[in-house]
mmCIF file of C-alpha atoms in Angstrom:
data_model
loop_
_atom_site.group_PDB
_atom_site.id
_atom_site.type_symbol
_atom_site.label_atom_id
_atom_site.label_comp_id
_atom_site.label_asym_id
_atom_site.label_seq_id
_atom_site.Cartn_x
_atom_site.Cartn_y
_atom_site.Cartn_z
ATOM 1 C CA MET W 1 -74.024 -8.082 -32.403
ATOM 2 C CA ALA W 2 -74.474 -5.689 -29.537
ATOM 3 C CA SER W 3 -74.468 -8.454 -27.014
ATOM 4 C CA SER W 4 -71.274 -9.906 -28.453
ATOM 5 C CA GLY W 5 -69.652 -6.474 -28.271
ATOM 6 C CA ILE W 6 -70.660 -6.127 -24.634
ATOM 7 C CA SER W 7 -69.310 -9.613 -23.962
ATOM 8 C CA ALA W 8 -66.012 -8.765 -25.641
ATOM 9 C CA ASN W 9 -65.659 -5.516 -23.719
ATOM 10 C CA HIS W 10 -66.499 -7.338 -20.512
ATOM 11 C CA GLY W 11 -63.777 -9.879 -21.233
ATOM 12 C CA LEU W 12 -61.279 -7.121 -22.012
ATOM 13 C CA LEU W 13 -62.186 -5.344 -18.806
ATOM 14 C CA ARG W 14 -61.706 -8.510 -16.797
ATOM 15 C CA GLY W 15 -58.343 -9.040 -18.479
ATOM 16 C CA ARG W 16 -57.192 -5.527 -17.574
ATOM 17 C CA THR W 17 -58.412 -5.985 -14.013
ATOM 18 C CA TRP W 18 -56.408 -9.194 -13.729
ATOM 19 C CA LEU W 19 -53.254 -7.491 -15.069
ATOM 20 C CA PHE W 20 -53.687 -4.625 -12.623
ATOM 21 C CA ARG W 21 -54.128 -6.991 -9.695
ATOM 22 C CA ALA W 22 -51.182 -9.130 -10.809
ATOM 23 C CA ALA W 23 -48.931 -6.067 -11.083
ATOM 24 C CA HIS W 24 -49.824 -4.905 -7.587
ATOM 25 C CA ARG W 25 -50.190 -8.249 -5.902
ATOM 26 C CA LYS W 26 -47.571 -8.923 -3.211
ATOM 27 C CA PRO W 27 -45.369 -11.839 -4.214
ATOM 28 C CA PRO W 28 -45.455 -14.954 -2.059
ATOM 29 C CA VAL W 29 -43.225 -14.873 0.997
ATOM 30 C CA GLY W 30 -41.003 -17.554 -0.479
ATOM 31 C CA SER W 31 -40.188 -15.471 -3.578
ATOM 32 C CA VAL W 32 -39.244 -12.469 -1.423
ATOM 33 C CA SER W 33 -36.842 -14.695 0.483
ATOM 34 C CA VAL W 34 -35.328 -15.928 -2.777
ATOM 35 C CA GLN W 35 -34.876 -12.356 -4.021
ATOM 36 C CA ARG W 36 -33.291 -11.285 -0.768
ATOM 37 C CA ALA W 37 -31.044 -14.331 -0.746
ATOM 38 C CA ALA W 38 -29.985 -13.613 -4.322
ATOM 39 C CA GLY W 39 -29.269 -9.982 -3.399
ATOM 40 C CA THR W 40 -27.265 -11.062 -0.355
ATOM 41 C CA GLN W 41 -25.276 -13.572 -2.390
ATOM 42 C CA GLY W 42 -24.577 -10.927 -5.032
ATOM 43 C CA ALA W 43 -23.310 -8.476 -2.414
ATOM 44 C CA ALA W 44 -21.160 -11.187 -0.825
ATOM 45 C CA ALA W 45 -19.700 -12.105 -4.214
ATOM 46 C CA GLU W 46 -18.901 -8.444 -4.865
ATOM 47 C CA ARG W 47 -17.125 -8.151 -1.499
ATOM 48 C CA ARG W 48 -15.102 -11.273 -2.242
ATOM 49 C CA SER W 49 -14.189 -9.864 -5.633
ATOM 50 C CA GLU W 50 -12.977 -6.605 -4.066
ATOM 51 C CA GLN W 51 -10.977 -8.503 -1.479
ATOM 52 C CA GLN W 52 -9.396 -10.720 -4.130
ATOM 53 C CA TYR W 53 -8.525 -7.690 -6.242
ATOM 54 C CA CYS W 54 -6.572 -6.104 -3.372
ATOM 55 C CA LEU W 55 -4.896 -9.388 -2.521
ATOM 56 C CA GLY W 56 -3.813 -9.909 -6.129
ATOM 57 C CA LEU W 57 -2.572 -6.332 -6.478
ATOM 58 C CA VAL W 58 -0.425 -6.541 -3.325
ATOM 59 C CA ARG W 59 0.869 -10.003 -4.201
ATOM 60 C CA SER W 60 2.027 -8.838 -7.650
ATOM 61 C CA ARG W 61 3.394 -5.399 -6.721
ATOM 62 C CA ASP W 62 4.423 -5.683 -3.053
ATOM 63 C CA TYR W 63 5.179 -9.346 -2.441
ATOM 64 C CA ASP W 64 7.012 -8.788 0.842
ATOM 65 C CA GLY W 65 4.078 -6.731 2.122
ATOM 66 C CA TYR W 66 1.729 -9.486 0.948
ATOM 67 C CA VAL W 67 3.552 -12.176 2.945
ATOM 68 C CA SER W 68 3.778 -9.887 5.976
ATOM 69 C CA SER W 69 0.026 -9.237 5.798
ATOM 70 C CA LEU W 70 -0.764 -12.953 5.768
ATOM 71 C CA LEU W 71 1.158 -13.332 9.024
ATOM 72 C CA LEU W 72 -0.920 -10.714 10.845
ATOM 73 C CA PRO W 73 -3.721 -11.700 13.260
ATOM 74 C CA VAL W 74 -6.826 -12.615 11.280
ATOM 75 C CA GLU W 75 -8.786 -9.553 12.450
ATOM 76 C CA ALA W 76 -6.193 -7.218 10.868
ATOM 77 C CA ARG W 77 -5.229 -9.231 7.794
ATOM 78 C CA ARG W 78 -7.857 -7.955 5.374
ATOM 79 C CA SER W 79 -7.368 -4.359 6.489
ATOM 80 C CA SER W 80 -3.607 -4.648 6.025
ATOM 81 C CA LEU W 81 -4.079 -5.843 2.447
ATOM 82 C CA ALA W 82 -6.474 -2.943 1.812
ATOM 83 C CA LEU W 83 -3.947 -0.436 3.134
ATOM 84 C CA ARG W 84 -1.105 -1.941 1.132
ATOM 85 C CA ALA W 85 -3.249 -2.022 -2.010
ATOM 86 C CA PHE W 86 -3.992 1.670 -1.451
ATOM 87 C CA ASN W 87 -0.259 2.334 -1.101
ATOM 88 C CA VAL W 88 0.479 0.382 -4.310
ATOM 89 C CA GLU W 89 -2.198 2.303 -6.221
ATOM 90 C CA LEU W 90 -0.555 5.589 -5.249
ATOM 91 C CA ALA W 91 3.017 4.380 -5.775
ATOM 92 C CA GLN W 92 2.405 3.246 -9.335
ATOM 93 C CA VAL W 93 0.852 6.548 -10.454
ATOM 94 C CA LYS W 94 4.270 8.111 -10.999
ATOM 95 C CA ASP W 95 5.457 5.351 -13.342
ATOM 96 C CA SER W 96 2.168 4.896 -15.174
ATOM 97 C CA VAL W 97 1.495 8.458 -16.383
ATOM 98 C CA SER W 98 3.292 10.388 -19.089
ATOM 99 C CA GLN W 99 2.176 13.824 -17.878
ATOM 100 C CA LYS W 100 2.209 15.296 -14.404
ATOM 101 C CA THR W 101 -1.296 16.711 -14.951
ATOM 102 C CA ILE W 102 -2.732 13.220 -15.322
ATOM 103 C CA GLY W 103 -0.927 12.130 -12.160
ATOM 104 C CA LEU W 104 -2.380 15.097 -10.265
ATOM 105 C CA MET W 105 -5.859 14.133 -11.450
ATOM 106 C CA ARG W 106 -5.408 10.605 -10.095
ATOM 107 C CA MET W 107 -4.167 11.954 -6.775
ATOM 108 C CA GLN W 108 -7.195 14.244 -6.609
ATOM 109 C CA PHE W 109 -9.414 11.207 -7.171
ATOM 110 C CA TRP W 110 -7.885 9.588 -4.103
ATOM 111 C CA LYS W 111 -8.175 12.726 -1.993
ATOM 112 C CA THR W 112 -11.852 12.915 -2.868
ATOM 113 C CA ALA W 113 -12.240 9.176 -2.278
ATOM 114 C CA ILE W 114 -10.827 9.454 1.246
ATOM 115 C CA GLU W 115 -13.263 12.247 2.096
ATOM 116 C CA GLU W 116 -16.107 10.106 0.760
ATOM 117 C CA LEU W 117 -14.974 7.085 2.783
ATOM 118 C CA TYR W 118 -15.393 9.029 5.978
ATOM 119 C CA ARG W 119 -18.899 10.036 4.877
ATOM 120 C CA ASP W 120 -19.705 6.352 4.299
ATOM 121 C CA GLU W 121 -19.989 6.980 0.555
ATOM 122 C CA PRO W 122 -17.063 5.005 -0.905
ATOM 123 C CA PRO W 123 -16.549 5.177 -4.689
ATOM 124 C CA LYS W 124 -17.349 2.071 -6.741
ATOM 125 C CA GLN W 125 -13.730 0.966 -6.886
ATOM 126 C CA PRO W 126 -12.280 -2.222 -5.289
ATOM 127 C CA VAL W 127 -9.491 -0.621 -3.273
ATOM 128 C CA SER W 128 -11.763 2.193 -2.075
ATOM 129 C CA ALA W 129 -14.394 -0.317 -0.979
ATOM 130 C CA GLU W 130 -11.891 -2.416 0.968
ATOM 131 C CA LEU W 131 -10.301 0.668 2.482
ATOM 132 C CA TRP W 132 -13.735 1.862 3.584
ATOM 133 C CA ARG W 133 -14.290 -1.415 5.454
ATOM 134 C CA ALA W 134 -10.910 -1.043 7.157
ATOM 135 C CA VAL W 135 -11.687 2.547 8.151
ATOM 136 C CA ARG W 136 -15.040 1.530 9.631
ATOM 137 C CA LYS W 137 -13.690 -1.517 11.429
ATOM 138 C CA HIS W 138 -10.647 0.103 13.040
ATOM 139 C CA GLN W 139 -11.547 3.816 13.061
ATOM 140 C CA LEU W 140 -8.413 4.592 11.075
ATOM 141 C CA THR W 141 -7.054 8.134 11.244
ATOM 142 C CA LYS W 142 -7.847 10.107 8.099
ATOM 143 C CA ARG W 143 -4.778 12.320 8.533
ATOM 144 C CA TRP W 144 -2.365 9.449 7.818
ATOM 145 C CA LEU W 145 -4.184 8.464 4.628
ATOM 146 C CA LEU W 146 -4.211 12.026 3.330
ATOM 147 C CA ARG W 147 -0.563 12.520 4.257
ATOM 148 C CA ILE W 148 0.450 9.562 2.094
ATOM 149 C CA ILE W 149 -1.443 11.017 -0.873
ATOM 150 C CA THR W 150 -0.031 14.524 -0.385
ATOM 151 C CA GLU W 151 3.554 13.249 -0.228
ATOM 152 C CA ARG W 152 3.117 11.013 -3.262
ATOM 153 C CA GLU W 153 1.631 13.990 -5.093
ATOM 154 C CA LYS W 154 4.724 16.094 -4.358
ATOM 155 C CA ASP W 155 6.878 13.269 -5.653
ATOM 156 C CA LEU W 156 5.323 13.637 -9.103
ATOM 157 C CA ASP W 157 7.837 16.445 -9.727
ATOM 158 C CA ASP W 158 10.225 13.610 -10.629
ATOM 159 C CA ARG W 159 13.383 15.098 -9.143
ATOM 160 C CA ALA W 160 16.272 13.641 -7.204
ATOM 161 C CA TYR W 161 16.179 14.223 -3.458
ATOM 162 C CA ARG W 162 18.256 17.250 -2.519
ATOM 163 C CA ASN W 163 19.696 15.521 0.514
ATOM 164 C CA LEU W 164 19.253 12.490 2.744
ATOM 165 C CA GLN W 165 16.953 14.432 5.077
ATOM 166 C CA GLN W 166 14.495 15.039 2.234
ATOM 167 C CA LEU W 167 14.438 11.308 1.479
ATOM 168 C CA GLU W 168 13.807 10.630 5.179
ATOM 169 C CA THR W 169 10.930 13.126 5.235
ATOM 170 C CA TYR W 170 9.377 11.461 2.195
ATOM 171 C CA SER W 171 9.776 8.057 3.864
ATOM 172 C CA GLU W 172 8.227 9.284 7.114
ATOM 173 C CA ASN W 173 5.200 10.721 5.336
ATOM 174 C CA THR W 174 4.606 7.597 3.242
ATOM 175 C CA GLN W 175 6.030 4.415 4.779
ATOM 176 C CA SER W 176 5.819 5.488 8.418
ATOM 177 C CA SER W 177 2.254 6.740 7.921
ATOM 178 C CA LEU W 178 1.344 3.316 6.531
ATOM 179 C CA LEU W 179 2.807 1.694 9.651
ATOM 180 C CA TYR W 180 0.810 4.022 11.917
ATOM 181 C CA LEU W 181 -2.335 2.800 10.134
ATOM 182 C CA LEU W 182 -1.259 -0.841 10.513
ATOM 183 C CA LEU W 183 -0.786 -0.268 14.244
ATOM 184 C CA GLU W 184 -4.327 1.112 14.425
ATOM 185 C CA SER W 185 -5.546 -2.007 12.603
ATOM 186 C CA LEU W 186 -3.896 -4.050 15.347
ATOM 187 C CA GLY W 187 -5.560 -1.934 18.018
ATOM 188 C CA VAL W 188 -2.228 -0.545 19.260
ATOM 189 C CA LYS W 189 -1.909 2.994 20.596
ATOM 190 C CA ASP W 190 1.508 3.367 22.166
ATOM 191 C CA VAL W 191 4.171 6.067 21.946
ATOM 192 C CA HIS W 192 7.055 3.562 21.807
ATOM 193 C CA ALA W 193 5.351 1.675 18.977
ATOM 194 C CA ASP W 194 4.918 4.976 17.129
ATOM 195 C CA HIS W 195 8.602 5.841 17.532
ATOM 196 C CA THR W 196 9.528 2.390 16.248
ATOM 197 C CA ALA W 197 7.182 2.791 13.267
ATOM 198 C CA SER W 198 8.761 6.146 12.452
ATOM 199 C CA HIS W 199 12.279 4.701 12.262
ATOM 200 C CA ILE W 200 11.259 1.531 10.410
ATOM 201 C CA GLY W 201 9.312 3.607 7.894
ATOM 202 C CA LYS W 202 12.363 5.773 7.228
ATOM 203 C CA ALA W 203 14.556 2.695 6.815
ATOM 204 C CA GLN W 204 11.939 1.226 4.450
ATOM 205 C CA GLY W 205 11.887 4.347 2.274
ATOM 206 C CA ILE W 206 15.685 4.508 2.072
ATOM 207 C CA VAL W 207 16.030 0.807 1.190
ATOM 208 C CA THR W 208 13.253 1.064 -1.396
ATOM 209 C CA CYS W 209 15.122 3.945 -3.029
ATOM 210 C CA LEU W 210 18.312 1.862 -3.190
ATOM 211 C CA ARG W 211 16.577 -1.299 -4.441
ATOM 212 C CA ALA W 212 14.876 0.638 -7.228
ATOM 213 C CA THR W 213 18.075 2.345 -8.405
ATOM 214 C CA PRO W 214 18.946 -0.190 -11.162
ATOM 215 C CA TYR W 215 15.373 -0.010 -12.519
ATOM 216 C CA HIS W 216 15.264 3.782 -12.437
ATOM 217 C CA SER W 217 18.755 4.067 -13.921
ATOM 218 C CA SER W 218 17.679 1.903 -16.861
ATOM 219 C CA ARG W 219 15.013 4.556 -17.526
ATOM 220 C CA ARG W 220 17.567 7.361 -17.172
ATOM 221 C CA ARG W 221 16.217 8.488 -13.818
ATOM 222 C CA VAL W 222 18.210 8.946 -10.631
ATOM 223 C CA TYR W 223 16.601 9.821 -7.300
ATOM 224 C CA LEU W 224 19.474 9.270 -4.867
ATOM 225 C CA PRO W 225 20.313 12.275 -2.625
ATOM 226 C CA MET W 226 22.271 14.873 -4.585
ATOM 227 C CA ASP W 227 24.320 16.053 -1.597
ATOM 228 C CA LEU W 228 25.901 12.611 -1.157
ATOM 229 C CA CYS W 229 26.529 12.278 -4.888
ATOM 230 C CA MET W 230 28.294 15.641 -4.908
ATOM 231 C CA LEU W 231 30.254 14.739 -1.790
ATOM 232 C CA HIS W 232 31.747 11.696 -3.539
ATOM 233 C CA GLY W 233 32.058 13.292 -6.971
ATOM 234 C CA VAL W 234 29.397 11.104 -8.577
ATOM 235 C CA SER W 235 27.170 12.336 -11.384
ATOM 236 C CA GLN W 236 23.726 11.091 -12.329
ATOM 237 C CA GLU W 237 25.254 9.823 -15.552
ATOM 238 C CA ASP W 238 27.445 7.469 -13.504
ATOM 239 C CA PHE W 239 24.325 5.739 -12.161
ATOM 240 C CA ILE W 240 22.628 5.776 -15.561
ATOM 241 C CA ARG W 241 25.685 3.969 -17.003
ATOM 242 C CA GLY W 242 25.523 1.470 -14.142
ATOM 243 C CA SER W 243 28.983 2.434 -12.918
ATOM 244 C CA ARG W 244 30.491 0.160 -10.274
ATOM 245 C CA GLU W 245 33.379 2.473 -9.389
ATOM 246 C CA GLN W 246 34.380 2.978 -5.768
ATOM 247 C CA ASN W 247 32.936 6.490 -5.465
ATOM 248 C CA VAL W 248 29.529 5.177 -6.610
ATOM 249 C CA ARG W 249 29.772 2.453 -3.973
ATOM 250 C CA ASP W 250 30.624 5.105 -1.386
ATOM 251 C CA VAL W 251 27.336 6.870 -2.090
ATOM 252 C CA VAL W 252 25.451 3.586 -1.665
ATOM 253 C CA TYR W 253 27.383 2.875 1.545
ATOM 254 C CA ASP W 254 26.386 6.201 3.093
ATOM 255 C CA ILE W 255 22.711 5.710 2.192
ATOM 256 C CA ALA W 256 22.601 2.087 3.347
ATOM 257 C CA SER W 257 24.327 3.043 6.606
ATOM 258 C CA GLN W 258 21.577 5.543 7.376
ATOM 259 C CA ALA W 259 18.926 2.858 6.842
ATOM 260 C CA HIS W 260 20.856 0.601 9.222
ATOM 261 C CA VAL W 261 20.961 3.382 11.840
ATOM 262 C CA HIS W 262 17.169 3.695 11.687
ATOM 263 C CA LEU W 263 16.779 -0.059 12.142
ATOM 264 C CA GLN W 264 19.039 0.065 15.195
ATOM 265 C CA HIS W 265 17.019 2.934 16.662
ATOM 266 C CA ALA W 266 13.791 1.003 16.048
ATOM 267 C CA ARG W 267 15.125 -2.036 17.861
ATOM 268 C CA SER W 268 16.286 0.067 20.808
ATOM 269 C CA PHE W 269 12.582 0.392 21.722
ATOM 270 C CA SER W 270 11.888 -3.355 21.531
ATOM 271 C CA SER W 271 11.648 -3.895 25.277
ATOM 272 C CA SER W 272 9.040 -1.118 25.563
ATOM 273 C CA VAL W 273 6.927 -1.938 22.511
ATOM 274 C CA PRO W 274 3.716 -3.909 23.252
ATOM 275 C CA PRO W 275 3.828 -7.479 21.861
ATOM 276 C CA ALA W 276 0.629 -6.755 19.901
ATOM 277 C CA ALA W 277 2.553 -4.200 17.819
ATOM 278 C CA THR W 278 5.356 -6.476 16.601
ATOM 279 C CA PRO W 279 3.395 -7.990 13.661
ATOM 280 C CA ALA W 280 3.301 -4.513 12.088
ATOM 281 C CA PHE W 281 7.095 -4.460 12.033
ATOM 282 C CA LEU W 282 7.799 -7.714 10.181
ATOM 283 C CA GLN W 283 9.171 -5.700 7.240
ATOM 284 C CA THR W 284 12.418 -5.351 9.204
ATOM 285 C CA VAL W 285 13.242 -8.865 7.973
ATOM 286 C CA VAL W 286 13.133 -7.671 4.361
ATOM 287 C CA LEU W 287 15.140 -4.535 5.099
ATOM 288 C CA GLU W 288 17.770 -6.438 7.032
ATOM 289 C CA ASP W 289 18.059 -9.013 4.244
ATOM 290 C CA TYR W 290 18.696 -6.364 1.583
ATOM 291 C CA LEU W 291 21.211 -4.440 3.708
ATOM 292 C CA GLN W 292 23.163 -7.640 4.391
ATOM 293 C CA ARG W 293 23.191 -8.595 0.716
ATOM 294 C CA VAL W 294 24.291 -5.144 -0.466
ATOM 295 C CA ARG W 295 27.085 -5.241 2.120
ATOM 296 C CA ARG W 296 28.214 -8.653 0.823
ATOM 297 C CA ALA W 297 28.200 -7.152 -2.679
ATOM 298 C CA ASP W 298 30.558 -4.437 -1.379
ATOM 299 C CA PHE W 299 27.792 -1.846 -1.854
ATOM 300 C CA ASP W 300 27.621 -2.395 -5.595
ATOM 301 C CA VAL W 301 23.947 -1.575 -6.079
ATOM 302 C CA PHE W 302 24.079 -3.041 -9.618
ATOM 303 C CA HIS W 303 25.427 -6.441 -8.529
ATOM 304 C CA PRO W 304 23.417 -9.304 -10.130
ATOM 305 C CA SER W 305 22.865 -10.958 -6.736
ATOM 306 C CA LEU W 306 20.670 -8.014 -5.696
ATOM 307 C CA GLN W 307 18.316 -8.308 -8.652
ATOM 308 C CA ASN W 308 16.627 -11.494 -7.433
ATOM 309 C CA ARG W 309 14.332 -11.944 -4.448
ATOM 310 C CA ASN W 310 15.724 -14.028 -1.593
ATOM 311 C CA PRO W 311 13.530 -17.194 -1.538
ATOM 312 C CA LEU W 312 14.216 -17.642 2.183
ATOM 313 C CA VAL W 313 12.595 -14.339 3.179
ATOM 314 C CA PRO W 314 9.060 -15.793 3.594
ATOM 315 C CA LEU W 315 10.453 -18.421 5.975
ATOM 316 C CA GLN W 316 12.390 -15.751 7.874
ATOM 317 C CA LEU W 317 9.238 -13.652 8.126
ATOM 318 C CA TYR W 318 7.338 -16.639 9.526
ATOM 319 C CA LEU W 319 10.032 -17.350 12.125
ATOM 320 C CA ARG W 320 10.154 -13.699 13.197
ATOM 321 C CA SER W 321 6.356 -13.699 13.454
ATOM 322 C CA TRP W 322 6.403 -16.894 15.553
ATOM 323 C CA ARG W 323 9.023 -15.417 17.896
ATOM 324 C CA LYS W 324 7.057 -12.138 18.113
ATOM 325 C CA THR W 325 10.182 -10.038 17.510
ATOM 326 C CA TYR W 326 11.209 -7.504 14.871
#
């Protein structure tokens, strides 16, 4: 009996020794390679997922920006989509929250996220991850990213612009800042390109405000400059009712004219702007298309013809890209 007990204990001891050795034994080289390969494939799949998320977001919420991004040089394409996805994320905060406090919390998330990007600690969020890659690849200026957030945060007050200058300031701090970042993605540092970006950004902001007027009016919101409305004797209720009276058209005319002036100023620099910068300015095609259509509609911002996207714009963008003009 004693001998059998010793034998059993000896067997148990050998079993424990084998388990210990198995737990601490280095796996074969081949299995390490498989694990590493699996880890690499997982990381690559995650990166593709983040890239696809940004692409889908821009395609659904900023189609013109999506097409423009696809026409950029390949080395800037992914970064452009990341920047535009970031801009979409911020732009939709205002319409997606019911309380300003919640909007401020989301803006604070993005402020914190930007600081973390520049510490190489991006949050686990698709747009943040893609933006981090763009920042690292092109050494993007943090100031422009933060300026977009700060201006969008101020816009949560949900008030009409006091005057056209306030709308231009908003456009400079959001749309122009985005163009400065796109220029950096293209490797362009040029004062004439910056001046062009400033004017195109202002034109973009003004046109966006006009294009969104029917949508905002349907939700009983009016953001058009109050000084021009007062000048022409137009009330916010006139826009909410979808009025097509002449004085309402006069307000639209004045605003559209200012966008046109900015486009003209931008093009006055064309001979001095480096060719490498022109892909960043393809949005002029979209702006020009809307301004021409609103003029044909006699500045009736509620005209049905303005509610649909022009199917020829992608072709026009391609031609402008091929000609390297803006």
